[in-house]
CSV table of C-alpha atoms in Angstrom, one decimal:
chain,number,residue,atom,x,y,z
A,14,MET,CA,16.7,7.5,78.4
A,15,ALA,CA,14.5,4.9,76.8
A,16,GLU,CA,12.9,2.3,79.0
A,17,ASP,CA,12.8,-1.4,78.2
A,18,GLY,CA,9.7,-2.2,76.1
A,19,GLU,CA,9.3,1.3,74.6
A,20,SER,CA,7.6,1.2,71.3
A,21,PRO,CA,9.0,2.8,68.1
A,22,ALA,CA,6.2,5.3,68.1
A,23,ALA,CA,6.9,6.3,71.8
A,24,ALA,CA,10.6,6.6,71.1
A,25,ALA,CA,10.0,8.8,68.0
A,26,ALA,CA,7.7,11.1,70.0
A,27,ARG,CA,10.2,11.3,72.9
A,28,LEU,CA,13.2,12.0,70.6
A,29,THR,CA,11.5,14.4,68.2
A,30,GLY,CA,9.1,16.2,70.5
A,31,HIS,CA,6.2,15.5,68.2
A,32,PRO,CA,3.3,13.1,69.0
A,33,ALA,CA,3.2,9.9,66.9
A,34,THR,CA,-0.1,8.9,65.3
A,35,SER,CA,0.8,5.5,64.0
A,36,GLU,CA,3.6,3.0,63.5
A,37,ARG,CA,4.2,0.2,61.0
A,38,ARG,CA,6.7,-2.5,62.0
A,39,LEU,CA,9.1,-3.4,59.2
A,40,SER,CA,11.3,-5.8,61.2
A,41,GLY,CA,12.2,-6.5,64.7
A,42,ALA,CA,14.5,-3.5,64.7
A,43,LEU,CA,12.9,-1.1,62.2
A,44,ALA,CA,9.6,0.7,62.0
A,45,GLU,CA,7.9,3.5,60.0
A,46,VAL,CA,6.2,6.0,62.2
A,47,THR,CA,3.8,8.8,61.3
A,48,LEU,CA,4.2,11.9,63.4
A,49,ASN,CA,1.5,14.4,64.1
A,50,GLY,CA,1.1,16.5,60.9
A,51,GLY,CA,1.8,13.6,58.6
A,52,GLN,CA,5.6,13.4,58.5
A,53,LEU,CA,6.9,9.9,58.1
A,54,VAL,CA,10.1,8.9,59.9
A,55,MET,CA,12.1,5.7,60.2
A,56,VAL,CA,12.8,4.5,63.7
A,57,LYS,CA,15.5,2.0,64.3
A,58,ARG,CA,16.3,0.2,67.6
A,59,ALA,CA,19.8,-1.0,68.3
A,60,ASP,CA,20.4,-3.9,70.7
A,61,ASP,CA,24.0,-2.9,71.4
A,62,PRO,CA,24.4,0.2,73.6
A,63,GLY,CA,26.0,3.0,71.7
A,64,ALA,CA,25.3,1.5,68.2
A,65,ALA,CA,22.5,4.1,67.5
A,66,ARG,CA,24.7,6.9,68.6
A,67,ALA,CA,27.6,5.7,66.5
A,68,GLU,CA,25.3,5.5,63.4
A,69,ALA,CA,24.0,9.0,64.0
A,70,ALA,CA,27.5,10.4,64.2
A,71,GLY,CA,28.3,8.7,60.9
A,72,LEU,CA,25.1,10.1,59.3
A,73,TYR,CA,25.9,13.6,60.4
A,74,TRP,CA,29.5,13.3,59.2
A,75,LEU,CA,28.5,12.1,55.7
A,76,ALA,CA,25.7,14.7,55.5
A,77,ASP,CA,28.2,17.5,56.4
A,78,ALA,CA,30.1,16.7,53.2
A,79,GLY,CA,27.1,18.0,51.2
A,80,THR,CA,27.6,15.4,48.4
A,81,VAL,CA,25.7,12.1,48.5
A,82,ARG,CA,22.1,12.4,49.8
A,83,ILE,CA,21.8,11.3,53.5
A,84,PRO,CA,18.6,11.1,55.4
A,85,ALA,CA,18.3,13.7,58.1
A,86,VAL,CA,18.6,12.6,61.7
A,87,HIS,CA,15.7,13.8,63.9
A,88,GLY,CA,16.8,12.3,67.2
A,89,HIS,CA,18.8,9.5,68.8
A,90,ASP,CA,20.0,8.1,72.1
A,91,GLU,CA,21.9,5.0,73.1
A,92,ARG,CA,19.2,2.7,71.7
A,93,TRP,CA,17.0,4.5,69.2
A,94,LEU,CA,17.6,6.4,66.0
A,95,VAL,CA,15.0,8.5,64.1
A,96,THR,CA,15.7,9.6,60.6
A,97,ASP,CA,13.8,10.8,57.5
A,98,ARG,CA,12.0,8.2,55.5
A,99,VAL,CA,13.3,8.2,51.9
A,100,PRO,CA,10.6,7.8,49.2
A,101,THR,CA,12.1,5.3,46.8
A,102,GLY,CA,11.8,4.8,43.1
A,103,ARG,CA,13.6,2.7,40.5
A,104,PRO,CA,17.4,2.8,39.9
A,105,SER,CA,18.3,4.4,36.6
A,106,ALA,CA,21.5,4.9,34.6
A,107,GLU,CA,21.3,8.6,35.1
A,108,ALA,CA,20.9,8.3,38.9
A,109,ALA,CA,23.8,5.8,38.9
A,110,LEU,CA,26.1,8.2,37.0
A,111,ARG,CA,25.2,11.0,39.4
A,112,PHE,CA,25.8,8.7,42.4
A,113,GLY,CA,29.3,7.9,41.1
A,114,HIS,CA,30.1,11.7,40.9
A,115,ASP,CA,28.7,12.3,44.4
A,116,LEU,CA,30.5,9.3,45.9
A,117,ALA,CA,33.8,10.6,44.5
A,118,ALA,CA,33.1,14.0,46.0
A,119,LEU,CA,32.2,12.4,49.4
A,120,HIS,CA,35.5,10.5,49.5
A,121,ALA,CA,37.4,13.6,48.5
A,122,THR,CA,36.2,15.5,51.6
A,123,GLY,CA,38.6,13.3,53.5
A,124,ALA,CA,39.2,12.3,57.1
A,125,PRO,CA,41.9,13.2,59.6
A,126,GLN,CA,43.5,9.7,59.5
A,127,PHE,CA,42.7,6.1,58.5
A,128,GLY,CA,40.4,4.7,61.1
A,129,ALA,CA,39.3,8.2,62.3
A,130,PRO,CA,35.8,8.0,63.7
A,131,PRO,CA,33.2,10.7,62.8
A,132,PRO,CA,33.3,13.8,65.0
A,133,GLY,CA,31.4,12.8,68.2
A,134,GLY,CA,31.7,9.2,67.3
A,135,SER,CA,33.3,6.5,69.5
A,136,GLU,CA,36.3,4.3,68.8
A,137,ASP,CA,33.9,1.4,69.6
A,138,ALA,CA,31.5,1.4,66.6
A,139,TYR,CA,29.7,-1.2,64.5
A,140,ILE,CA,29.5,-2.6,61.0
A,141,GLY,CA,26.1,-4.1,60.8
A,142,LEU,CA,25.8,-6.3,63.8
A,143,ALA,CA,29.6,-6.7,64.3
A,144,PRO,CA,31.7,-4.5,66.6
A,145,MET,CA,34.2,-2.4,64.7
A,146,ARG,CA,37.0,-0.3,66.3
A,147,ASN,CA,37.9,3.0,64.8
A,148,VAL,CA,41.6,3.3,65.8
A,149,PRO,CA,43.4,6.0,63.9
A,150,GLY,CA,46.6,5.3,61.9
A,151,THR,CA,48.7,7.0,59.2
A,152,ASP,CA,49.8,4.0,57.2
A,153,TRP,CA,46.9,2.4,55.3
A,154,PRO,CA,48.4,-1.1,54.8
A,155,ARG,CA,49.4,-1.5,58.4
A,156,TRP,CA,46.2,0.0,59.7
A,157,TYR,CA,44.0,-2.2,57.4
A,158,ALA,CA,45.8,-5.3,58.5
A,159,GLU,CA,45.8,-4.5,62.2
A,160,HIS,CA,42.3,-3.0,62.6
A,161,ARG,CA,40.2,-4.4,59.8
A,162,VAL,CA,41.4,-7.8,58.7
A,163,LEU,CA,43.2,-9.5,61.5
A,164,PRO,CA,40.7,-8.9,64.3
A,165,TYR,CA,37.9,-10.7,62.3
A,166,LEU,CA,40.3,-13.4,61.1
A,167,ARG,CA,41.2,-14.2,64.8
A,168,ARG,CA,37.5,-14.3,65.7
A,169,ALA,CA,36.7,-16.6,62.8
A,170,VAL,CA,39.5,-18.9,63.8
A,171,ASP,CA,38.4,-18.9,67.4
A,172,ASP,CA,34.9,-19.7,66.3
A,173,GLY,CA,36.1,-22.5,64.1
A,174,THR,CA,34.8,-20.9,61.0
A,175,ILE,CA,38.3,-20.7,59.5
A,176,ARG,CA,40.8,-23.4,60.3
A,177,GLN,CA,44.2,-22.3,61.6
A,178,PRO,CA,46.1,-23.7,58.6
A,179,GLU,CA,43.8,-21.8,56.2
A,180,ALA,CA,44.3,-18.5,58.1
A,181,THR,CA,47.9,-18.4,56.9
A,182,VAL,CA,46.9,-17.3,53.4
A,183,ILE,CA,45.1,-14.2,54.8
A,184,GLU,CA,48.1,-13.6,57.1
A,185,ARG,CA,50.4,-13.6,54.1
A,186,VAL,CA,48.2,-11.0,52.4
A,187,CYS,CA,48.6,-8.8,55.5
A,188,GLU,CA,52.3,-9.2,55.4
A,189,ARG,CA,52.5,-8.3,51.7
A,190,LEU,CA,50.0,-5.4,52.0
A,191,PRO,CA,52.6,-2.7,51.5
A,192,GLU,CA,53.4,-4.1,48.0
A,193,LEU,CA,49.8,-5.1,47.2
A,194,ALA,CA,48.0,-1.9,48.2
A,195,GLY,CA,48.9,0.2,45.2
A,196,PRO,CA,49.9,3.9,45.3
A,197,ALA,CA,49.4,5.7,48.6
A,198,GLU,CA,46.1,7.5,48.9
A,199,PRO,CA,45.0,10.1,51.5
A,200,PRO,CA,42.3,9.1,54.0
A,201,ALA,CA,38.9,9.2,52.4
A,202,ARG,CA,35.6,9.8,54.1
A,203,LEU,CA,34.0,6.4,53.8
A,204,HIS,CA,30.4,5.2,54.2
A,205,GLY,CA,32.1,2.0,55.4
A,206,ASP,CA,29.3,-0.5,54.8
A,207,LEU,CA,28.4,0.3,51.2
A,208,TRP,CA,26.5,-2.8,50.0
A,209,ASN,CA,23.5,-2.5,47.8
A,210,GLY,CA,21.0,-2.7,50.6
A,211,ASN,CA,22.4,0.5,52.1
A,212,VAL,CA,21.9,2.4,48.8
A,213,LEU,CA,18.3,3.7,48.4
A,214,TRP,CA,17.3,4.8,44.9
A,215,GLY,CA,15.1,7.8,45.7
A,216,ALA,CA,12.0,8.9,43.9
A,217,ASP,CA,13.8,12.2,43.4
A,218,GLY,CA,16.4,10.6,41.0
A,219,HIS,CA,19.2,10.5,43.5
A,220,ALA,CA,20.9,7.7,45.4
A,221,TRP,CA,20.6,8.0,49.2
A,222,LEU,CA,22.9,6.2,51.7
A,223,ILE,CA,21.8,4.7,55.0
A,224,ASP,CA,23.2,2.5,57.8
A,225,PRO,CA,26.8,3.7,57.6
A,226,ALA,CA,29.9,2.4,59.4
A,227,ALA,CA,31.6,5.7,58.6
A,228,HIS,CA,35.3,6.2,59.2
A,229,GLY,CA,38.4,7.4,57.5
A,230,GLY,CA,39.7,4.7,55.0
A,231,HIS,CA,40.8,3.9,51.5
A,232,ARG,CA,38.3,5.0,48.9
A,233,GLU,CA,38.6,1.7,47.0
A,234,THR,CA,37.1,-0.1,50.0
A,235,ASP,CA,33.6,1.5,49.4
A,236,LEU,CA,33.8,0.6,45.7
A,237,ALA,CA,34.9,-3.0,46.5
A,238,MET,CA,31.8,-3.3,48.7
A,239,LEU,CA,29.6,-2.3,45.9
A,240,HIS,CA,31.2,-5.0,43.7
A,241,LEU,CA,30.8,-7.6,46.4
A,242,PHE,CA,27.1,-7.7,46.7
A,243,GLY,CA,26.1,-6.1,43.4
A,244,CYS,CA,24.6,-2.7,42.6
A,245,PRO,CA,22.2,-1.7,39.8
A,246,HIS,CA,24.0,0.1,36.9
A,247,LEU,CA,27.3,-0.5,38.6
A,248,ASP,CA,29.2,0.3,35.4
A,249,ARG,CA,27.5,3.7,35.3
A,250,VAL,CA,28.4,4.3,39.0
A,251,LEU,CA,32.0,3.5,38.3
A,252,GLY,CA,31.9,5.6,35.1
A,253,GLY,CA,30.7,8.7,37.1
A,254,TYR,CA,33.3,8.1,39.8
A,255,GLN,CA,36.1,7.8,37.3
A,256,GLU,CA,35.0,11.0,35.6
A,257,ALA,CA,35.1,12.9,38.8
A,258,ALA,CA,38.2,11.3,40.5
A,259,PRO,CA,40.1,8.7,38.4
A,260,LEU,CA,41.2,5.6,40.4
A,261,ALA,CA,44.8,4.6,40.5
A,262,ASP,CA,46.1,2.1,37.9
A,263,GLY,CA,45.5,-1.5,38.8
A,264,TRP,CA,42.5,-0.8,41.0
A,265,PRO,CA,40.4,-3.7,39.6
A,266,ASP,CA,43.1,-6.1,40.7
A,267,ARG,CA,42.8,-4.8,44.3
A,268,ILE,CA,39.0,-5.3,44.6
A,269,GLY,CA,39.5,-8.7,46.4
A,270,LEU,CA,42.0,-7.1,48.7
A,271,HIS,CA,39.5,-4.6,49.9
A,272,GLN,CA,36.8,-7.2,50.1
A,273,LEU,CA,38.7,-9.2,52.7
A,274,PHE,CA,37.3,-6.9,55.5
A,275,PRO,CA,33.6,-7.2,54.7
A,276,LEU,CA,33.9,-10.9,53.9
A,277,LEU,CA,35.6,-11.7,57.2
A,278,VAL,CA,32.9,-9.6,59.0
A,279,HIS,CA,30.3,-11.8,57.3
A,280,ALA,CA,32.2,-14.9,58.1
A,281,VAL,CA,32.1,-14.0,61.8
A,282,LEU,CA,28.4,-13.2,61.6
A,283,PHE,CA,27.1,-15.7,59.1
A,284,GLY,CA,29.5,-18.6,58.8
A,285,ARG,CA,31.6,-20.8,56.5
A,286,GLY,CA,30.3,-19.7,53.1
A,287,TYR,CA,31.8,-16.2,53.6
A,288,ALA,CA,35.0,-17.6,55.0
A,289,GLU,CA,35.5,-19.6,51.8
A,290,GLN,CA,35.0,-16.4,49.8
A,291,ALA,CA,37.5,-14.5,52.0
A,292,LEU,CA,40.0,-17.3,51.5
A,293,ALA,CA,39.4,-17.2,47.7
A,294,ALA,CA,39.9,-13.4,47.7
A,295,ALA,CA,43.1,-13.7,49.6
A,296,ARG,CA,44.5,-16.3,47.2
A,297,SER,CA,43.5,-14.1,44.3
A,298,ALA,CA,45.3,-11.1,45.8
A,299,LEU,CA,48.5,-13.1,46.3
A,300,ALA,CA,48.4,-14.3,42.7
A,301,LYS,CA,48.4,-10.7,41.3
């Protein structure tokens, strides 16, 4: 096990079995380390016990699909994760179209149930810095309300970020989810935290996905996350996705519904601005 105060280079050497020759800190939690022989790896430290192991399980599960490019995992424990460094380039329309095809193929590989964790993953996982429980269920509207929306709504109310009278609009969305959710879909294999910062545009002309909160879910949730924070050439990503696996009628009207989860997570982590966006999304969903 890692000891307190261990450096990224020391952690990389311990977990990969290869000596480290240098390290470059990118943030308090992330470093680029050069291993003996010149290989560059990314070394990430998680403050919450189990977060690195949960992320590694997600990376393995997404990579096993053989669709979207995923950095290889070279080692991990409860605190540290070592992966390939992805040489990055510029986003292009061609890469975006390919990413749409690949994302549709990833989703199509499926999951045992909604909320199913990756094999070897724990029910107690994370989305970014927020805890996230992977509790399996068979009915998406009920599961989404109970395990993705309401836990973060309660936390936001307890913290005073959302006032109790305001919370009723989101609670009404949860009550009406069976009619708002659109046609039933099988569980998809989700990245789970698919904002633009977790999409790396590789120098090889492919999109690479990092930092997953992987679980079984509704495929529209990943696409709603891409809409929420923007994505280069998003129209081409969606075009490629629709070519490979057309979305159910009315899916644009459900984007806000699927954004409730990440918006409430951000409200819990970052405050009132995201709470107001969540409330606006809920009002919009009810107006459809």
